[in-house]
Amino acid sequence: MTNEPILFKNLRLLDPAFDEPRGGYEVLVEGEKIKEVSETPIRSASAQAVDCGGRVLMPGLIDCHVHSMHSEVYMRRMEDVPLTLAAARAARRLKEMLDRGFTTVRDTGGTDWGMKTAVEKGLIPGPRLFIAGRSIGPTGGHSDGRARTNTGFACACCNGQAYLRIVADGEDEVRKVVREQMRQGCDHVKIMVSGGVASPNDPLDSLQFSIEEIEAAVEEAEAFGRYVLAHAYAAEAITRAVAHGVRTIEHGNLIDEAAAKLMAEKGAYLVANLVAYVAMKERAASYGMPPVMLEKNDMVLEGGYRSLEICKAAGVKVAYGSDLLGALAEDQSREFSIRCEVQQPIEVIRAATTIAAEVVRRPGRLGTIAPDAWADIIVVDDDPLKDITLLEGQGAHLAVIMKGGAFYKNRLGGAV
């Protein structure tokens, strides 16, 4: 690591504003930011040069739906995971995300300010973290993972599942829980407004939280300068959430044209994550996920591809997400090739850069190679628009990973 300026040379620049990589550019990094991007040689007497050998330089990737602390595929098993073990597992998961070139991630439930601070202070390697704290839902909903025989809630210190989620019923209780999330330093608030795959007792099309409860969450989050994201599958749940102030919809697999039109009118974002359902179909049973959950997974997998087409037609911006639990997290980058079955590679890359930067409310700072942006940069061995799998393989095809102007990985020589 060095504090000296870094000059990237001999590269093909793939800024998401382009439709293809462009040669002839140089990029100068000073401190934590990009200082200059030029089509002509950049002069800097103090800069350490890095010869990219004609490789493709592009922004660091952004995953808008991860769960750093969810280290079991079958969530019921989190009941036996103490907070200490969950944190140790999360530290490894975050490092592996950075290994794959994800320099920013948006945690959508379960990760707290302590883990975020540990990354910021350099105590553990990991991406920039935007956190939601505990996911919030009503009794019997997607945040309520209790067995039918369990009438109480365990201590969050010794039960990983209790730490990740919280149940709130009624407008007043929702307000209090959201205010507590704000006190705990959260960047956004996660609420559950429909059933889910990984919860035992709620149908996918169930409606969770009343309109008054949704509005209470939105009002409190916005009063604190934050926003609300909602887990939602069914079109009716999506419509209820967006109509009452929710900014981003997570999953949205069963969306219809009317709900998508409303999202476009409101400027709401969809965060899709098809890889989660593909991976669960392939391997979740071997990690203990029961048939009732796998049946629900099949239902949403079928609708996932269609949701991308519906949102594109309506003009809804769709960000990149993965939402992989436990050991399935190794498939995080596989979302690129899965989406390319129905989208163009540049569309998927924009979902993981410029659109994702808008979702975390850092446009112009993240997801772009431009002056004054944070120097979150990856250098890819070849053109990912021709072979999207270059962004997969656990980072094997990434010659450089830089976060905030500091090299996390550099196999090109020059500055270290």
Tab-separated table of C-alpha atoms in Angstrom:
chain	number	residue	atom	x	y	z
A	1	MET	CA	0.000	0.000	0.000
A	2	THR	CA	1.225	3.501	-0.795
A	3	ASN	CA	0.096	7.062	-0.184
A	4	GLU	CA	1.677	8.237	-3.436
A	5	PRO	CA	-0.472	8.981	-6.504
A	6	ILE	CA	-1.122	6.002	-8.779
A	7	LEU	CA	-1.220	6.334	-12.561
A	8	PHE	CA	-2.944	3.548	-14.498
A	9	LYS	CA	-1.646	3.361	-18.077
A	10	ASN	CA	-2.015	1.169	-21.176
A	11	LEU	CA	-5.629	0.266	-20.470
A	12	ARG	CA	-9.044	0.006	-22.065
A	13	LEU	CA	-11.541	2.028	-20.055
A	14	LEU	CA	-14.982	0.556	-19.446
A	15	ASP	CA	-16.922	3.295	-17.739
A	16	PRO	CA	-20.615	2.334	-17.550
A	17	ALA	CA	-21.437	5.487	-19.501
A	18	PHE	CA	-19.749	3.815	-22.495
A	19	ASP	CA	-21.173	0.978	-24.549
A	20	GLU	CA	-17.759	-0.655	-24.981
A	21	PRO	CA	-14.196	-0.409	-23.601
A	22	ARG	CA	-12.220	2.486	-25.068
A	23	GLY	CA	-8.481	2.592	-25.529
A	24	GLY	CA	-6.099	5.491	-25.099
A	25	TYR	CA	-7.174	6.504	-21.605
A	26	GLU	CA	-5.125	7.008	-18.451
A	27	VAL	CA	-6.445	7.268	-14.888
A	28	LEU	CA	-4.739	9.111	-12.040
A	29	VAL	CA	-5.599	8.300	-8.426
A	30	GLU	CA	-4.637	10.616	-5.573
A	31	GLY	CA	-5.530	9.670	-2.025
A	32	GLU	CA	-8.950	8.012	-1.845
A	33	LYS	CA	-10.273	9.541	-5.065
A	34	ILE	CA	-9.815	9.581	-8.801
A	35	LYS	CA	-8.027	12.783	-9.677
A	36	GLU	CA	-8.029	12.699	-13.481
A	37	VAL	CA	-9.318	10.611	-16.394
A	38	SER	CA	-7.808	11.555	-19.744
A	39	GLU	CA	-7.593	10.400	-23.369
A	40	THR	CA	-4.117	11.945	-23.510
A	41	PRO	CA	-1.051	11.126	-21.360
A	42	ILE	CA	-1.296	12.403	-17.799
A	43	ARG	CA	1.777	14.109	-16.362
A	44	SER	CA	2.474	13.518	-12.684
A	45	ALA	CA	6.026	13.673	-11.384
A	46	SER	CA	5.234	11.826	-8.161
A	47	ALA	CA	2.847	9.140	-9.456
A	48	GLN	CA	3.706	5.440	-9.419
A	49	ALA	CA	2.784	3.970	-12.805
A	50	VAL	CA	0.840	0.734	-13.209
A	51	ASP	CA	0.964	-0.754	-16.704
A	52	CYS	CA	-2.354	-2.529	-17.293
A	53	GLY	CA	-1.048	-4.354	-20.362
A	54	GLY	CA	-4.127	-3.531	-22.427
A	55	ARG	CA	-6.510	-4.939	-19.827
A	56	VAL	CA	-9.945	-3.465	-19.084
A	57	LEU	CA	-10.206	-0.983	-16.189
A	58	MET	CA	-13.686	-0.427	-14.761
A	59	PRO	CA	-15.409	0.609	-11.510
A	60	GLY	CA	-15.488	-1.714	-8.528
A	61	LEU	CA	-18.665	-3.793	-8.404
A	62	ILE	CA	-21.633	-3.096	-6.122
A	63	ASP	CA	-23.978	-5.788	-4.784
A	64	CYS	CA	-27.184	-4.203	-3.482
A	65	HIS	CA	-28.565	-7.243	-1.636
A	66	VAL	CA	-26.268	-9.258	0.633
A	67	HIS	CA	-26.593	-10.762	4.095
A	68	SER	CA	-23.140	-10.810	5.649
A	69	MET	CA	-24.287	-12.432	8.886
A	70	HIS	CA	-26.607	-15.081	7.372
A	71	SER	CA	-24.150	-17.970	7.430
A	72	GLU	CA	-26.623	-20.875	7.176
A	73	VAL	CA	-28.625	-21.809	4.078
A	74	TYR	CA	-31.490	-23.117	6.219
A	75	MET	CA	-32.134	-20.193	8.540
A	76	ARG	CA	-33.504	-22.298	11.395
A	77	ARG	CA	-29.931	-23.470	11.981
A	78	MET	CA	-28.950	-19.903	12.882
A	79	GLU	CA	-30.711	-20.518	16.207
A	80	ASP	CA	-27.658	-22.553	17.250
A	81	VAL	CA	-25.120	-19.939	16.148
A	82	PRO	CA	-23.869	-17.525	18.830
A	83	LEU	CA	-23.123	-13.961	17.869
A	84	THR	CA	-19.365	-14.518	18.175
A	85	LEU	CA	-19.391	-17.331	15.600
A	86	ALA	CA	-21.754	-15.429	13.324
A	87	ALA	CA	-19.375	-12.441	13.360
A	88	ALA	CA	-16.351	-14.602	12.566
A	89	ARG	CA	-18.181	-16.169	9.644
A	90	ALA	CA	-19.280	-12.723	8.441
A	91	ALA	CA	-15.690	-11.479	8.437
A	92	ARG	CA	-14.717	-14.268	6.068
A	93	ARG	CA	-17.781	-13.686	3.866
A	94	LEU	CA	-16.942	-9.978	3.548
A	95	LYS	CA	-13.340	-10.725	2.591
A	96	GLU	CA	-14.539	-13.144	-0.074
A	97	MET	CA	-16.877	-10.477	-1.498
A	98	LEU	CA	-13.935	-8.119	-1.892
A	99	ASP	CA	-11.914	-10.959	-3.467
A	100	ARG	CA	-14.611	-11.118	-6.171
A	101	GLY	CA	-14.263	-7.401	-6.963
A	102	PHE	CA	-17.266	-6.156	-4.987
A	103	THR	CA	-15.872	-2.993	-3.430
A	104	THR	CA	-19.294	-1.939	-2.070
A	105	VAL	CA	-22.190	-3.994	-0.739
A	106	ARG	CA	-25.583	-3.077	0.661
A	107	ASP	CA	-26.474	-5.360	3.529
A	108	THR	CA	-30.232	-5.830	3.648
A	109	GLY	CA	-30.618	-7.222	7.130
A	110	GLY	CA	-28.530	-8.591	9.967
A	111	THR	CA	-25.276	-6.631	9.891
A	112	ASP	CA	-24.680	-3.877	12.425
A	113	TRP	CA	-22.518	-0.810	12.929
A	114	GLY	CA	-19.839	-2.893	14.671
A	115	MET	CA	-19.090	-4.920	11.561
A	116	LYS	CA	-19.253	-1.795	9.399
A	117	THR	CA	-16.818	-0.024	11.716
A	118	ALA	CA	-14.459	-3.005	11.701
A	119	VAL	CA	-14.202	-2.740	7.919
A	120	GLU	CA	-13.842	1.044	7.955
A	121	LYS	CA	-11.039	0.842	10.548
A	122	GLY	CA	-9.203	-1.851	8.618
A	123	LEU	CA	-9.643	-4.489	11.320
A	124	ILE	CA	-11.033	-6.878	8.716
A	125	PRO	CA	-10.888	-6.658	4.904
A	126	GLY	CA	-14.178	-6.098	3.165
A	127	PRO	CA	-16.220	-3.879	0.858
A	128	ARG	CA	-17.778	-0.567	1.803
A	129	LEU	CA	-20.828	-1.496	3.850
A	130	PHE	CA	-24.247	0.140	3.795
A	131	ILE	CA	-26.293	-1.541	6.536
A	132	ALA	CA	-29.915	-2.122	7.517
A	133	GLY	CA	-29.443	-3.610	10.966
A	134	ARG	CA	-32.219	-6.063	11.837
A	135	SER	CA	-34.923	-6.868	9.264
A	136	ILE	CA	-38.364	-5.823	10.531
A	137	GLY	CA	-41.592	-7.738	10.036
A	138	PRO	CA	-44.878	-8.588	11.744
A	139	THR	CA	-45.737	-11.632	13.829
A	140	GLY	CA	-45.971	-14.655	11.565
A	141	GLY	CA	-44.246	-12.890	8.684
A	142	HIS	CA	-40.954	-13.277	6.883
A	143	SER	CA	-38.983	-11.884	9.836
A	144	ASP	CA	-40.599	-14.365	12.231
A	145	GLY	CA	-38.632	-17.588	11.932
A	146	ARG	CA	-39.949	-19.274	15.079
A	147	ALA	CA	-41.223	-22.816	15.003
A	148	ARG	CA	-44.958	-23.106	15.639
A	149	THR	CA	-44.188	-24.565	19.066
A	150	ASN	CA	-42.048	-21.575	20.077
A	151	THR	CA	-44.080	-18.792	21.673
A	152	GLY	CA	-41.148	-16.634	22.765
A	153	PHE	CA	-38.022	-15.008	21.396
A	154	ALA	CA	-34.510	-16.078	22.288
A	155	CYS	CA	-31.704	-13.843	23.492
A	156	ALA	CA	-29.993	-12.210	20.514
A	157	CYS	CA	-26.544	-12.828	22.019
A	158	CYS	CA	-26.797	-16.602	21.791
A	159	ASN	CA	-29.224	-17.040	18.918
A	160	GLY	CA	-28.080	-15.808	15.526
A	161	GLN	CA	-31.571	-15.775	14.060
A	162	ALA	CA	-32.892	-13.531	16.833
A	163	TYR	CA	-30.024	-11.115	16.227
A	164	LEU	CA	-30.712	-10.828	12.505
A	165	ARG	CA	-34.429	-10.065	12.637
A	166	ILE	CA	-37.037	-8.403	14.777
A	167	VAL	CA	-40.831	-8.603	15.011
A	168	ALA	CA	-42.930	-5.447	15.370
A	169	ASP	CA	-46.721	-5.163	15.411
A	170	GLY	CA	-48.716	-1.957	15.185
A	171	GLU	CA	-47.818	1.548	14.122
A	172	ASP	CA	-46.307	2.586	17.461
A	173	GLU	CA	-44.113	-0.490	17.735
A	174	VAL	CA	-42.885	-0.092	14.164
A	175	ARG	CA	-41.975	3.539	14.858
A	176	LYS	CA	-40.000	2.550	17.933
A	177	VAL	CA	-38.112	-0.225	16.153
A	178	VAL	CA	-37.235	2.022	13.190
A	179	ARG	CA	-36.045	4.761	15.538
A	180	GLU	CA	-33.826	2.209	17.261
A	181	GLN	CA	-32.359	1.194	13.907
A	182	MET	CA	-31.565	4.840	13.261
A	183	ARG	CA	-29.932	5.102	16.675
A	184	GLN	CA	-27.819	2.093	15.768
A	185	GLY	CA	-26.348	3.855	12.744
A	186	CYS	CA	-28.250	2.183	9.913
A	187	ASP	CA	-28.100	3.525	6.364
A	188	HIS	CA	-31.551	2.212	5.425
A	189	VAL	CA	-34.452	0.260	6.932
A	190	LYS	CA	-35.594	-3.183	5.785
A	191	ILE	CA	-39.248	-4.181	6.169
A	192	MET	CA	-41.073	-7.327	5.076
A	193	VAL	CA	-44.324	-6.711	3.196
A	194	SER	CA	-44.913	-10.155	1.688
A	195	GLY	CA	-44.193	-13.807	2.348
A	196	GLY	CA	-40.794	-15.292	1.647
A	197	VAL	CA	-39.017	-18.444	0.571
A	198	ALA	CA	-36.833	-18.926	3.656
A	199	SER	CA	-39.599	-18.462	6.237
A	200	PRO	CA	-41.690	-21.426	7.389
A	201	ASN	CA	-45.273	-20.301	7.854
A	202	ASP	CA	-46.163	-17.491	5.447
A	203	PRO	CA	-47.493	-17.921	1.873
A	204	LEU	CA	-45.558	-16.031	-0.803
A	205	ASP	CA	-48.570	-13.894	-1.670
A	206	SER	CA	-49.392	-12.971	1.920
A	207	LEU	CA	-49.539	-9.244	2.665
A	208	GLN	CA	-47.460	-8.230	5.663
A	209	PHE	CA	-47.656	-4.928	7.551
A	210	SER	CA	-50.669	-2.686	7.238
A	211	ILE	CA	-50.551	0.504	5.217
A	212	GLU	CA	-50.295	2.474	8.468
A	213	GLU	CA	-47.327	0.394	9.577
A	214	ILE	CA	-45.578	0.868	6.218
A	215	GLU	CA	-46.183	4.617	6.364
A	216	ALA	CA	-44.851	4.766	9.926
A	217	ALA	CA	-41.608	3.063	8.882
A	218	VAL	CA	-41.177	5.385	5.900
A	219	GLU	CA	-41.935	8.515	7.920
A	220	GLU	CA	-39.427	7.660	10.641
A	221	ALA	CA	-36.679	6.646	8.219
A	222	GLU	CA	-37.091	9.750	6.086
A	223	ALA	CA	-37.185	11.977	9.166
A	224	PHE	CA	-33.697	10.656	9.898
A	225	GLY	CA	-32.500	11.171	6.327
A	226	ARG	CA	-32.727	7.489	5.486
A	227	TYR	CA	-35.101	5.388	3.370
A	228	VAL	CA	-37.059	2.130	3.429
A	229	LEU	CA	-36.516	-0.962	1.310
A	230	ALA	CA	-39.080	-3.746	1.231
A	231	HIS	CA	-38.911	-7.481	0.735
A	232	ALA	CA	-41.799	-8.132	-1.660
A	233	TYR	CA	-42.689	-10.776	-4.234
A	234	ALA	CA	-46.342	-10.360	-5.187
A	235	ALA	CA	-47.565	-7.452	-7.310
A	236	GLU	CA	-50.090	-6.369	-4.680
A	237	ALA	CA	-47.421	-6.222	-1.975
A	238	ILE	CA	-45.136	-4.243	-4.282
A	239	THR	CA	-47.919	-1.794	-5.085
A	240	ARG	CA	-48.817	-1.251	-1.416
A	241	ALA	CA	-45.193	-0.603	-0.507
A	242	VAL	CA	-44.310	1.758	-3.366
A	243	ALA	CA	-47.589	3.679	-3.140
A	244	HIS	CA	-46.774	4.494	0.487
A	245	GLY	CA	-43.176	5.629	0.168
A	246	VAL	CA	-40.920	2.561	-0.052
A	247	ARG	CA	-37.923	3.442	-2.227
A	248	THR	CA	-36.582	0.040	-3.312
A	249	ILE	CA	-38.228	-3.339	-3.824
A	250	GLU	CA	-36.132	-6.393	-3.086
A	251	HIS	CA	-36.794	-9.464	-5.282
A	252	GLY	CA	-40.069	-8.482	-6.999
A	253	ASN	CA	-40.223	-11.785	-8.889
A	254	LEU	CA	-44.022	-11.797	-9.202
A	255	ILE	CA	-44.383	-8.183	-10.322
A	256	ASP	CA	-46.945	-7.284	-12.997
A	257	GLU	CA	-47.123	-4.438	-15.527
A	258	ALA	CA	-49.292	-2.214	-13.320
A	259	ALA	CA	-46.940	-2.500	-10.335
A	260	ALA	CA	-43.940	-1.834	-12.568
A	261	LYS	CA	-45.642	1.239	-14.026
A	262	LEU	CA	-46.206	2.579	-10.501
A	263	MET	CA	-42.559	1.955	-9.603
A	264	ALA	CA	-41.452	3.890	-12.667
A	265	GLU	CA	-43.779	6.777	-11.820
A	266	LYS	CA	-42.469	6.924	-8.244
A	267	GLY	CA	-38.811	6.512	-9.221
A	268	ALA	CA	-38.539	3.315	-7.207
A	269	TYR	CA	-35.810	0.763	-7.860
A	270	LEU	CA	-35.967	-3.013	-8.147
A	271	VAL	CA	-33.111	-5.025	-6.683
A	272	ALA	CA	-33.252	-8.414	-8.389
A	273	ASN	CA	-31.311	-11.517	-7.369
A	274	LEU	CA	-32.003	-14.486	-9.632
A	275	VAL	CA	-28.869	-16.341	-8.565
A	276	ALA	CA	-30.312	-16.977	-5.102
A	277	TYR	CA	-33.167	-19.046	-6.495
A	278	VAL	CA	-30.984	-20.900	-8.985
A	279	ALA	CA	-28.484	-21.814	-6.264
A	280	MET	CA	-31.215	-22.843	-3.813
A	281	LYS	CA	-32.844	-25.076	-6.409
A	282	GLU	CA	-29.504	-26.738	-7.098
A	283	ARG	CA	-28.070	-27.159	-3.609
A	284	ALA	CA	-30.237	-25.863	-0.736
A	285	ALA	CA	-31.730	-29.285	0.048
A	286	SER	CA	-28.257	-30.607	0.865
A	287	TYR	CA	-27.937	-27.878	3.516
A	288	GLY	CA	-31.197	-28.799	5.217
A	289	MET	CA	-33.773	-26.544	3.524
A	290	PRO	CA	-37.131	-28.396	3.731
A	291	PRO	CA	-39.408	-29.225	0.776
A	292	VAL	CA	-42.014	-26.574	1.674
A	293	MET	CA	-39.420	-23.825	1.188
A	294	LEU	CA	-38.029	-25.380	-1.977
A	295	GLU	CA	-41.533	-25.443	-3.459
A	296	LYS	CA	-41.861	-21.704	-2.832
A	297	ASN	CA	-38.425	-21.223	-4.383
A	298	ASP	CA	-39.585	-22.872	-7.614
A	299	MET	CA	-42.517	-20.453	-7.796
A	300	VAL	CA	-40.370	-17.322	-7.618
A	301	LEU	CA	-37.582	-18.684	-9.834
A	302	GLU	CA	-39.993	-19.015	-12.728
A	303	GLY	CA	-41.100	-15.397	-12.366
A	304	GLY	CA	-37.632	-13.912	-11.879
A	305	TYR	CA	-36.608	-13.709	-15.527
A	306	ARG	CA	-39.990	-12.299	-16.500
A	307	SER	CA	-39.682	-9.588	-13.840
A	308	LEU	CA	-36.593	-8.189	-15.582
A	309	GLU	CA	-38.457	-7.951	-18.874
A	310	ILE	CA	-41.496	-6.297	-17.258
A	311	CYS	CA	-39.345	-3.714	-15.479
A	312	LYS	CA	-37.313	-2.915	-18.591
A	313	ALA	CA	-40.492	-2.312	-20.575
A	314	ALA	CA	-41.838	-0.020	-17.848
A	315	GLY	CA	-38.589	1.925	-17.425
A	316	VAL	CA	-37.830	0.696	-13.885
A	317	LYS	CA	-34.149	0.752	-12.983
A	318	VAL	CA	-32.966	-2.677	-11.805
A	319	ALA	CA	-29.896	-3.000	-9.572
A	320	TYR	CA	-27.654	-6.012	-8.991
A	321	GLY	CA	-28.309	-8.257	-5.993
A	322	SER	CA	-27.374	-11.765	-4.903
A	323	ASP	CA	-29.117	-12.563	-1.556
A	324	LEU	CA	-27.183	-15.803	-1.064
A	325	LEU	CA	-27.333	-17.504	2.316
A	326	GLY	CA	-24.630	-19.621	3.919
A	327	ALA	CA	-22.347	-21.638	1.665
A	328	LEU	CA	-24.279	-20.508	-1.422
A	329	ALA	CA	-22.496	-17.131	-1.164
A	330	GLU	CA	-19.723	-18.463	-3.391
A	331	ASP	CA	-22.137	-17.935	-6.316
A	332	GLN	CA	-22.324	-14.147	-5.781
A	333	SER	CA	-20.786	-13.262	-9.170
A	334	ARG	CA	-22.818	-15.863	-11.039
A	335	GLU	CA	-25.692	-13.362	-11.211
A	336	PHE	CA	-23.841	-11.758	-14.137
A	337	SER	CA	-24.133	-14.740	-16.473
A	338	ILE	CA	-27.646	-15.625	-15.263
A	339	ARG	CA	-28.943	-12.145	-16.088
A	340	CYS	CA	-27.193	-12.211	-19.456
A	341	GLU	CA	-29.711	-14.872	-20.474
A	342	VAL	CA	-32.253	-12.035	-20.813
A	343	GLN	CA	-30.147	-8.846	-20.719
A	344	GLN	CA	-27.142	-7.423	-22.534
A	345	PRO	CA	-23.810	-7.594	-20.649
A	346	ILE	CA	-23.529	-3.787	-20.434
A	347	GLU	CA	-26.996	-3.641	-18.837
A	348	VAL	CA	-25.929	-6.081	-16.144
A	349	ILE	CA	-22.679	-4.200	-15.529
A	350	ARG	CA	-24.619	-0.949	-15.156
A	351	ALA	CA	-26.883	-2.722	-12.657
A	352	ALA	CA	-23.767	-3.463	-10.581
A	353	THR	CA	-22.221	-0.002	-10.972
A	354	THR	CA	-24.108	3.182	-11.861
A	355	ILE	CA	-27.614	1.982	-10.987
A	356	ALA	CA	-26.360	0.374	-7.790
A	357	ALA	CA	-24.609	3.638	-6.889
A	358	GLU	CA	-27.961	5.405	-7.171
A	359	VAL	CA	-29.557	2.817	-4.900
A	360	VAL	CA	-26.983	3.480	-2.143
A	361	ARG	CA	-27.357	7.218	-2.868
A	362	ARG	CA	-23.778	7.770	-3.982
A	363	PRO	CA	-24.100	8.608	-7.708
A	364	GLY	CA	-20.940	10.130	-9.092
A	365	ARG	CA	-18.975	8.829	-6.098
A	366	LEU	CA	-19.341	5.090	-6.728
A	367	GLY	CA	-19.892	2.990	-9.838
A	368	THR	CA	-18.007	5.279	-12.221
A	369	ILE	CA	-14.487	6.127	-13.362
A	370	ALA	CA	-14.584	9.914	-13.209
A	371	PRO	CA	-12.805	12.782	-11.461
A	372	ASP	CA	-13.747	13.125	-7.780
A	373	ALA	CA	-15.251	9.615	-7.604
A	374	TRP	CA	-13.906	7.297	-4.937
A	375	ALA	CA	-11.077	5.235	-6.349
A	376	ASP	CA	-12.843	1.880	-6.266
A	377	ILE	CA	-11.370	0.174	-9.322
A	378	ILE	CA	-10.954	-3.287	-10.795
A	379	VAL	CA	-8.763	-4.298	-13.724
A	380	VAL	CA	-10.080	-7.282	-15.675
A	381	ASP	CA	-7.847	-9.541	-17.764
A	382	ASP	CA	-10.022	-9.047	-20.870
A	383	ASP	CA	-13.329	-7.558	-22.014
A	384	PRO	CA	-16.273	-8.660	-19.810
A	385	LEU	CA	-18.717	-7.456	-22.468
A	386	LYS	CA	-17.455	-10.271	-24.699
A	387	ASP	CA	-17.115	-12.792	-21.866
A	388	ILE	CA	-19.132	-11.907	-18.766
A	389	THR	CA	-17.679	-14.880	-16.881
A	390	LEU	CA	-14.478	-12.860	-16.496
A	391	LEU	CA	-16.317	-11.239	-13.560
A	392	GLU	CA	-16.873	-14.677	-12.019
A	393	GLY	CA	-14.372	-17.307	-10.828
A	394	GLN	CA	-13.901	-15.858	-7.328
A	395	GLY	CA	-11.847	-12.963	-8.722
A	396	ALA	CA	-9.355	-15.134	-10.623
A	397	HIS	CA	-9.596	-12.871	-13.687
A	398	LEU	CA	-9.111	-9.626	-11.773
A	399	ALA	CA	-5.547	-8.324	-11.950
A	400	VAL	CA	-6.260	-5.335	-9.676
A	401	ILE	CA	-8.770	-4.637	-6.949
A	402	MET	CA	-8.516	-1.142	-5.469
A	403	LYS	CA	-10.796	0.289	-2.792
A	404	GLY	CA	-10.585	3.919	-1.768
A	405	GLY	CA	-7.246	4.395	-3.516
A	406	ALA	CA	-5.587	1.466	-1.721
A	407	PHE	CA	-4.622	-1.747	-3.460
A	408	TYR	CA	-6.318	-4.813	-2.054
A	409	LYS	CA	-4.905	-6.904	-4.915
A	410	ASN	CA	-2.289	-6.053	-7.524
A	411	ARG	CA	-0.575	-8.615	-9.716
A	412	LEU	CA	0.577	-6.107	-12.316
A	413	GLY	CA	3.616	-4.789	-10.451
A	414	GLY	CA	4.458	-1.114	-10.292
A	415	ALA	CA	2.857	0.502	-7.229
A	416	VAL	CA	2.277	-1.798	-4.260
